[in-house]
Amino acid sequence: MSSQEDAEKLLKETAYFKEAPEALVQELARQMQCLNVEDGHNFFEEGEEIHSVLILEEGMLVRTKMSVDESDVAELRSSLREMPSEHSESASSDDSSVLIDMISGRAQVTGLLHNFKAGAVAYATVSAKGSVKAWLIEGEKFREAITKEPAYALEMMSALSRELRVGTKSLQALVRHSKAGHREGNATTEQKVCKVLCYDATSWTIEGFEPAIKEFNEQHKEEGISIEMEFTTERLSEHSAIFAAGYSAVCLFVNDTANSNVIQTLSLLGVRMIAMRCAGFDRVDTKAARAFGLTVARVPAYSPYAVAEMGIALLMSVNRKIHRANNRVRMANFTLDGGLMGIDIHGKTVGVMGTGNIGAILCNILFGFGANVLCYDVHENPDVLDKGGKYVSKEEILSQSDILFLMMPLLPPTKHTINFDTLKLLKKGMILINTSRGGLIDTKALLKGLQDGTIAGAGLDVYENEQEYFFQDWSAKTVTDSDLVALLGNNKVVLTAHQAFFTQEAVDKIVSDTIQNLTDYYHSNKSGIRHPNNCIPVHH
């Protein structure tokens, strides 16, 4: 393969040029120069004009920074010298520099935004870590080529603007916390501060945590312990992980993503704890957390009553057609017909898959209805057995239940418990309720079951692809997820946006337990104990 063909192939693998017009790719490839360099080679120097676009083929690059603003230079450099080694172990040999991030993997690009305009300067030094093979496109040649495709240039600028916002926020956080650390280091009284960045923060999160943290800090003033929590509406992802620069812990919710790449970034930034403000942790790679030395804690049971009671509320709404009846009455239609008819829960066979705290409370409520309660779990709950629950096989509970509640955690063995195969086992006309995790149900199978009458109705507080939509206002935008649109348009479905937990008691418990987890982690580190209470066990 010729160098021209190598360059074209690499360009098409990048995030910015994979959909570019063929003529643009060919033109850029003709201008690309291949470089093989060794460890420490600087491609761009902070503060100097950038003259080229850099595309990585092999190896790793590091971006380091010595200053942000002239007024901050002396203070920032002083504070950086006092930072723990893990904050700067991959930076350049100058101990006044700080690692901003790393760039690794084939077809990664840097310098692109700067080269849309001549004369732009580098905000960080970009250097090789180990042997690196990279390609350069001269800025002038890049501008000549891109101006021939103005529509595509606009699309590229839109994507780059999002990255610029991420970089700016991360740099601001890094400087702010570096300065704060410097001031604390010079304080006469040692103050132990746990700095926490709370991702995916909504109004109830801020309203719940701010007064509780203020009260905690007042109570522990004499001990010299305090928690500083800052909030961002951004969800944790590979793009937003770098916001955590300068924080010792991050606080996450159900739709934040902490995969192995995110955890590696958090580790490089000095984050040592992930505090989940929920029970579920299916979006956290716990093995990666162990590998990078991060402790993960959760709130195992904030209010099991809230979730169990919400399950019953969904059941009654679906069964007695409350949502339909309410809409009719609001239109002054007070008639009754078969479309509003439900069934008695008394005497029906109700299946509960998952009998932990929430499932056991749900069983107690169902016993009060006079239902025949069947259960399925890998561990039988003696309290449920004592009160009349009967444990059966997975096949039996699916085939015998008139009503089925899913109360299980989302784990590899439980993913898509309801699928096209299990759909065939369900009793015709059954009702399905899920207040646990959306991934327990294959949505396409659910839609088929609703269409052919296998499932008479579904009450859902969760959806398997909810992370893009739930906890956000989409009323002025277009929902493009066809399965979600189908659920929203089906009058056999009652769908709420992951609010089963949302009671005052539950929020109070989430806040108090999260603060306690952060405190336990501080004390466990001080005493040499690795895992505080509520730490998620990670098995090899």
XYZ file of C-alpha atoms in Angstrom:
540
model
C 0.000 0.000 0.000
C 1.354 3.444 -0.934
C 1.793 6.285 1.547
C -1.120 8.075 -0.170
C -3.372 5.058 0.441
C -2.130 4.741 4.044
C -2.981 8.384 4.658
C -6.463 8.069 3.127
C -7.228 4.981 5.203
C -6.127 6.715 8.406
C -8.206 9.813 7.636
C -11.329 7.719 7.082
C -10.851 6.129 10.502
C -10.884 9.471 12.313
C -14.047 10.806 13.922
C -13.897 13.964 11.807
C -13.206 12.657 8.316
C -14.961 9.261 8.199
C -17.997 10.874 6.506
C -16.034 13.493 4.589
C -16.380 13.828 0.797
C -13.948 11.600 -1.069
C -12.344 14.546 -2.847
C -11.530 16.202 0.489
C -9.989 13.012 1.884
C -7.820 12.574 -1.195
C -6.696 16.200 -1.152
C -5.750 16.074 2.533
C -3.985 12.719 2.118
C -1.770 14.192 -0.592
C -0.581 16.821 1.879
C 0.084 14.474 4.827
C 3.638 13.903 6.059
C 4.511 10.792 8.090
C 6.779 11.170 11.168
C 8.353 8.529 13.421
C 9.567 10.107 16.666
C 10.867 8.972 20.052
C 9.847 9.668 23.639
C 9.754 13.346 24.618
C 9.462 14.798 21.107
C 7.292 17.932 21.228
C 4.854 18.350 18.374
C 3.304 21.564 19.742
C 4.700 23.915 22.385
C 2.385 25.737 24.770
C 2.010 29.388 23.789
C 3.537 28.932 20.330
C 1.679 29.122 17.032
C 0.288 25.839 15.730
C 1.148 25.254 12.099
C -0.253 21.764 11.499
C -2.934 19.168 12.223
C -1.649 16.008 13.929
C -3.169 12.551 13.376
C -1.899 9.695 15.534
C -1.290 6.285 13.953
C 0.664 4.470 16.678
C 1.743 5.266 20.229
C 0.624 7.797 22.829
C 0.681 11.571 23.194
C 0.454 13.600 26.395
C -0.822 17.163 26.735
C 0.707 19.154 29.587
C 0.304 22.725 30.706
C 2.397 25.150 32.710
C 0.078 28.160 32.861
C -3.418 29.329 32.082
C -3.381 33.039 32.677
C -0.407 35.272 33.443
C -1.933 36.284 36.783
C -2.144 32.624 37.789
C 1.293 31.460 36.666
C 3.276 31.837 39.899
C 0.534 30.498 42.144
C -0.347 27.614 39.823
C 3.259 26.505 39.405
C 3.789 26.639 43.154
C 0.688 24.562 43.858
C 1.494 21.997 41.189
C 4.819 21.227 42.856
C 2.876 20.181 45.929
C 0.419 17.910 44.124
C 0.683 14.114 44.637
C 2.767 12.338 42.050
C -0.166 10.601 40.395
C -1.361 13.956 39.051
C 1.790 14.477 37.038
C 3.506 11.135 36.612
C 2.943 11.197 32.855
C 3.735 14.861 32.390
C 6.939 16.267 31.045
C 10.095 16.300 33.129
C 9.465 19.888 34.207
C 7.835 19.507 37.616
C 5.894 22.748 37.183
C 3.817 21.263 34.365
C 0.603 19.361 34.888
C -0.975 16.594 32.858
C -4.141 17.714 31.090
C -4.915 14.438 29.318
C -3.512 11.642 27.181
C -4.181 10.841 23.547
C -3.843 7.228 22.525
C -5.261 4.964 19.876
C -5.123 4.982 16.118
C -6.724 7.877 14.219
C -6.879 10.335 17.130
C -6.605 13.973 16.027
C -5.254 17.109 17.710
C -4.680 20.667 16.476
C -7.706 20.574 14.194
C -9.664 23.448 15.721
C -6.633 25.744 15.851
C -5.920 25.356 12.158
C -9.243 26.719 10.981
C -7.566 30.086 11.474
C -3.934 31.008 10.938
C -1.995 32.264 13.938
C -3.727 30.225 16.660
C -1.462 29.263 19.575
C -1.293 26.006 21.509
C -2.916 26.056 24.947
C -0.844 23.004 25.952
C 2.332 21.197 24.984
C 1.728 18.008 22.995
C 4.574 15.506 23.217
C 5.302 11.869 22.488
C 5.221 9.304 25.272
C 7.361 6.470 23.982
C 7.755 5.848 20.275
C 5.091 7.518 18.155
C 4.090 7.341 14.508
C 1.998 10.308 13.427
C 0.978 12.250 10.349
C 1.032 16.019 9.922
C -0.991 18.253 7.605
C 0.307 21.797 7.224
C -2.260 24.308 8.463
C -2.224 26.364 5.291
C -2.806 23.298 3.115
C -5.567 22.137 5.477
C -7.382 25.488 5.196
C -7.102 25.485 1.431
C -8.655 22.014 1.246
C -11.421 22.545 3.792
C -12.652 25.808 2.217
C -13.567 23.809 -0.870
C -16.149 21.933 1.249
C -17.867 24.686 3.312
C -20.904 22.573 4.326
C -18.698 19.847 5.715
C -16.457 22.396 7.411
C -19.504 23.693 9.343
C -20.387 20.174 10.527
C -16.826 19.681 11.691
C -16.816 22.998 13.537
C -19.985 21.994 15.381
C -18.362 18.780 16.614
C -15.180 20.587 17.577
C -17.079 23.226 19.570
C -18.370 20.512 21.898
C -14.822 19.314 22.524
C -13.674 22.865 23.147
C -16.303 23.263 25.868
C -15.083 20.101 27.568
C -11.454 21.222 27.450
C -12.255 24.643 28.842
C -14.251 23.263 31.769
C -11.590 20.715 32.666
C -8.835 23.310 32.595
C -10.827 25.701 34.773
C -11.446 22.932 37.300
C -7.782 21.978 37.338
C -6.597 25.520 37.994
C -9.283 26.202 40.591
C -8.483 23.116 42.633
C -4.742 23.504 42.251
C -5.028 26.999 43.716
C -7.324 25.777 46.480
C -4.886 23.004 47.362
C -2.057 25.539 47.561
C -3.989 27.754 49.965
C -4.920 24.789 52.174
C -1.331 23.610 52.262
C -0.296 26.953 53.746
C -3.094 27.031 56.331
C -2.055 27.058 59.969
C -4.626 24.396 60.886
C -4.700 21.231 58.817
C -8.076 20.911 57.132
C -9.113 17.582 55.602
C -11.309 18.444 52.644
C -13.060 15.869 50.502
C -13.688 17.527 47.138
C -16.547 15.917 45.234
C -17.900 16.565 41.752
C -21.554 15.597 41.457
C -22.480 14.628 37.879
C -25.959 14.672 36.324
C -27.141 17.081 39.021
C -30.784 18.125 38.864
C -32.636 20.565 41.117
C -33.586 17.935 43.696
C -29.963 16.767 43.891
C -28.643 20.244 44.650
C -31.518 21.110 47.007
C -30.954 17.878 48.895
C -27.162 17.878 49.181
C -26.288 21.540 49.777
C -28.009 21.991 53.186
C -26.976 18.495 54.322
C -23.301 19.131 53.516
C -23.453 22.526 55.209
C -24.844 20.870 58.345
C -22.227 18.103 58.171
C -19.385 20.623 57.929
C -20.719 22.569 60.900
C -20.921 19.417 62.995
C -17.366 18.339 62.114
C -15.730 21.760 62.245
C -13.640 20.926 65.310
C -12.372 17.724 63.690
C -11.101 19.708 60.720
C -13.096 17.571 58.265
C -15.275 19.021 55.528
C -16.909 18.051 52.262
C -16.944 20.380 49.266
C -19.391 19.279 46.601
C -19.761 21.027 43.276
C -22.422 20.193 40.719
C -22.593 19.767 36.971
C -25.610 18.917 34.846
C -23.331 16.930 32.526
C -23.491 13.172 32.781
C -20.282 11.288 33.335
C -18.944 9.952 30.046
C -15.670 9.638 28.177
C -16.090 13.284 27.113
C -16.947 14.724 30.539
C -14.687 12.599 32.772
C -11.951 15.221 32.535
C -14.216 17.689 34.395
C -13.139 15.804 37.537
C -9.624 17.266 37.496
C -8.753 18.268 41.043
C -11.507 16.298 42.782
C -10.902 13.321 45.075
C -14.345 11.768 44.487
C -17.204 11.840 42.015
C -20.876 11.356 42.834
C -22.885 9.530 40.166
C -26.500 8.628 39.403
C -28.169 5.867 37.391
C -27.388 7.152 33.881
C -23.766 8.182 34.407
C -21.300 5.936 32.583
C -18.137 4.793 34.335
C -16.655 2.298 31.880
C -12.988 1.280 31.840
C -11.913 4.290 29.741
C -13.727 6.710 32.036
C -12.278 5.088 35.144
C -8.776 5.258 33.695
C -9.254 8.991 33.087
C -10.628 9.534 36.598
C -7.647 7.684 38.046
C -5.171 9.799 36.092
C -6.907 12.924 37.391
C -6.495 11.782 41.003
C -10.069 10.648 41.701
C -10.039 7.831 44.254
C -13.715 7.213 44.989
C -16.969 6.814 43.079
C -19.944 7.530 45.330
C -23.151 6.278 43.706
C -26.251 8.083 44.953
C -28.387 5.104 43.970
C -28.510 1.347 44.496
C -27.735 0.246 40.947
C -24.187 0.141 39.629
C -24.622 -1.679 36.308
C -23.019 1.240 34.438
C -19.845 1.081 36.544
C -17.025 -1.234 35.473
C -16.159 -2.488 38.949
C -13.264 -4.624 37.691
C -11.665 -1.570 36.104
C -12.256 0.361 39.326
C -10.367 -2.298 41.263
C -7.558 -2.323 38.720
C -7.107 1.456 38.956
C -7.523 1.581 42.730
C -10.886 3.368 42.906
C -13.345 2.522 45.663
C -16.998 2.337 44.591
C -19.759 2.793 47.174
C -23.521 2.988 46.733
C -26.753 3.554 48.631
C -28.031 -0.028 48.817
C -31.527 0.712 50.139
C -32.769 4.289 50.266
C -36.472 3.502 50.470
C -37.527 0.045 49.386
C -41.085 1.036 50.310
C -41.054 3.831 47.725
C -40.154 1.497 44.848
C -42.481 -1.307 45.970
C -45.399 1.101 46.384
C -44.701 2.620 42.957
C -44.916 -0.865 41.480
C -48.396 -1.227 42.938
C -49.338 2.243 41.664
C -48.299 1.255 38.141
C -50.191 -2.022 38.412
C -53.416 -0.307 39.464
C -53.059 2.337 36.766
C -52.541 -0.282 34.059
C -55.152 -2.693 35.395
C -57.914 -0.181 36.152
C -57.051 2.034 33.162
C -56.614 5.104 35.375
C -54.648 6.969 32.711
C -57.328 6.419 30.087
C -60.195 7.215 32.464
C -58.532 10.452 33.570
C -58.138 11.606 29.973
C -61.785 10.808 29.209
C -63.171 12.642 32.212
C -61.055 15.709 31.421
C -62.873 15.771 28.079
C -66.255 15.476 29.880
C -66.697 11.896 28.679
C -68.186 10.032 31.665
C -69.204 6.822 29.888
C -68.072 3.311 30.748
C -67.169 0.584 28.270
C -64.939 -2.456 27.945
C -61.894 -0.266 27.365
C -61.911 0.688 31.064
C -62.544 -2.760 32.531
C -59.920 -4.262 34.856
C -59.542 -7.378 36.976
C -59.499 -8.118 40.723
C -56.018 -8.626 42.131
C -57.527 -10.802 44.852
C -57.139 -14.459 43.980
C -54.812 -13.848 41.029
C -51.370 -15.420 40.665
C -48.781 -12.692 40.965
C -45.119 -13.386 40.203
C -42.275 -11.461 41.821
C -38.879 -11.979 40.216
C -36.338 -10.757 42.749
C -37.135 -10.890 46.473
C -34.518 -8.685 48.068
C -35.595 -5.755 50.262
C -37.877 -4.194 47.652
C -39.261 -7.480 46.374
C -40.007 -8.710 49.910
C -41.929 -5.512 50.742
C -43.854 -5.863 47.489
C -44.778 -9.442 48.452
C -46.156 -8.186 51.781
C -48.389 -5.696 49.952
C -49.565 -8.400 47.555
C -50.430 -10.714 50.455
C -52.713 -7.904 51.642
C -54.552 -8.034 48.302
C -55.175 -11.741 48.827
C -53.038 -12.696 45.844
C -51.328 -16.033 45.288
C -47.660 -14.965 45.317
C -45.039 -16.878 43.338
C -41.372 -15.931 43.655
C -38.147 -16.424 41.750
C -34.675 -15.625 43.079
C -31.262 -17.272 43.282
C -31.547 -16.862 47.071
C -34.845 -17.641 48.802
C -35.957 -15.041 51.332
C -37.117 -16.800 54.556
C -39.411 -13.905 55.494
C -41.250 -14.248 52.196
C -41.544 -18.006 52.680
C -42.887 -17.589 56.222
C -45.670 -15.312 54.994
C -46.822 -17.645 52.247
C -44.657 -16.956 49.233
C -43.789 -19.931 47.050
C -40.513 -20.158 45.140
C -40.696 -21.729 41.691
C -38.493 -22.051 38.615
C -38.071 -19.272 36.076
C -40.190 -21.160 33.551
C -42.989 -21.713 36.092
C -43.213 -18.099 37.229
C -43.290 -16.869 33.626
C -45.981 -19.315 32.546
C -48.247 -19.153 35.633
C -48.331 -15.446 36.503
C -51.364 -13.298 35.725
C -49.263 -10.349 36.839
C -45.474 -10.291 36.819
C -43.215 -7.851 38.679
C -39.532 -7.518 37.762
C -37.598 -6.507 40.905
C -34.138 -7.827 40.021
C -30.834 -5.984 39.565
C -29.519 -5.739 36.008
C -26.659 -8.213 35.697
C -25.469 -10.284 32.715
C -27.694 -13.262 33.721
C -30.792 -11.047 34.136
C -30.416 -8.879 31.014
C -33.477 -9.236 28.769
C -35.283 -11.599 31.131
C -38.302 -10.771 28.985
C -37.309 -11.532 25.402
C -38.726 -13.154 22.278
C -38.113 -16.650 23.680
C -39.609 -16.052 27.124
C -42.529 -14.224 25.482
C -43.749 -17.637 24.328
C -43.987 -18.811 27.953
C -46.140 -15.952 29.230
C -49.806 -16.439 30.038
C -52.066 -14.796 27.466
C -53.310 -11.415 28.700
C -50.841 -11.040 31.578
C -49.737 -7.681 33.029
C -46.027 -6.792 33.246
C -44.573 -4.301 35.750
C -40.935 -3.129 35.860
C -39.625 -0.629 38.412
C -36.084 -2.030 38.534
C -33.911 -1.660 35.428
C -34.950 -1.138 31.814
C -32.467 -3.697 30.508
C -34.475 -6.510 32.096
C -36.853 -6.210 29.135
C -36.101 -6.450 25.427
C -38.305 -3.575 24.283
C -38.906 -4.999 20.825
C -40.170 -8.242 22.401
C -42.406 -6.223 24.735
C -43.903 -4.322 21.793
C -44.612 -7.610 20.006
C -46.252 -9.022 23.128
C -48.458 -5.937 23.451
C -49.414 -6.151 19.795
C -50.413 -9.826 19.779
C -52.212 -9.674 23.135
C -49.764 -11.815 25.097
C -49.228 -8.782 27.325
C -52.461 -6.956 28.162
C -50.670 -4.007 29.684
C -47.290 -2.843 30.957
C -46.368 -0.468 33.769
C -42.804 0.777 33.340
C -40.753 3.190 35.400
C -37.605 2.321 33.454
C -36.586 1.838 29.833
C -33.533 0.035 28.498
C -32.278 3.023 26.466
C -33.422 5.689 28.902
C -30.040 7.323 29.506
C -30.388 9.742 26.587
C -33.871 10.892 27.570
C -34.793 10.371 31.220
C -34.235 13.264 33.668
C -34.170 15.704 30.749
C -36.785 17.886 29.060
C -37.411 16.711 25.502
C -40.767 18.474 25.080
C -39.369 20.915 22.525
C -37.232 18.331 20.717
C -37.889 15.248 18.621
C -37.571 11.841 20.245
C -35.786 9.744 17.626
C -35.787 6.396 19.465
C -38.454 4.450 17.551
C -39.023 1.938 20.375
C -39.548 4.704 22.913
C -41.924 6.486 20.545
C -43.882 3.236 20.168
C -44.186 2.883 23.947
C -45.284 6.515 24.341
C -48.002 6.014 21.725
C -49.364 2.740 23.138
C -52.389 3.159 25.408
C -51.695 -0.217 27.006
C -48.515 1.219 28.503
C -48.086 3.461 31.528
C -44.551 4.885 31.456
C -42.928 7.087 34.086
C -39.394 8.489 33.958
C -37.507 6.515 36.636
C -39.307 8.153 39.557
C -40.140 5.084 41.662
C -37.495 6.041 44.210
C -38.605 9.670 44.350
C -40.101 10.239 47.794
C -38.938 12.668 50.461
C -37.822 9.803 52.665
C -35.821 8.237 49.835
C -34.062 11.479 48.887
C -33.165 12.138 52.535
C -31.700 8.629 52.764
C -29.751 9.005 49.506
C -28.204 12.246 50.734
C -27.347 10.994 54.233
C -25.927 7.655 53.063
C -23.838 9.267 50.322
C -22.345 11.719 52.788
C -21.724 8.842 55.196
C -20.005 6.841 52.448
C -17.693 9.771 51.719
C -16.942 10.106 55.432
C -16.360 6.368 55.840
C -13.963 6.438 52.915
C -11.958 9.243 54.494
C -11.767 7.391 57.822
C -10.989 4.047 56.157
C -8.037 5.590 54.307
C -6.829 7.168 57.519
C -7.017 3.843 59.367
C -5.630 1.801 56.484
C -8.883 -0.086 55.871
C -9.522 -0.355 52.146
C -13.323 -0.657 51.985
C -15.829 1.493 53.919
C -19.448 0.528 54.536
C -21.669 0.213 51.434
C -18.617 -0.471 49.274
C -19.486 -2.577 46.235
C -17.573 -5.875 46.413
C -15.406 -6.583 43.368
C -14.462 -10.189 42.743
C -11.491 -11.308 40.697
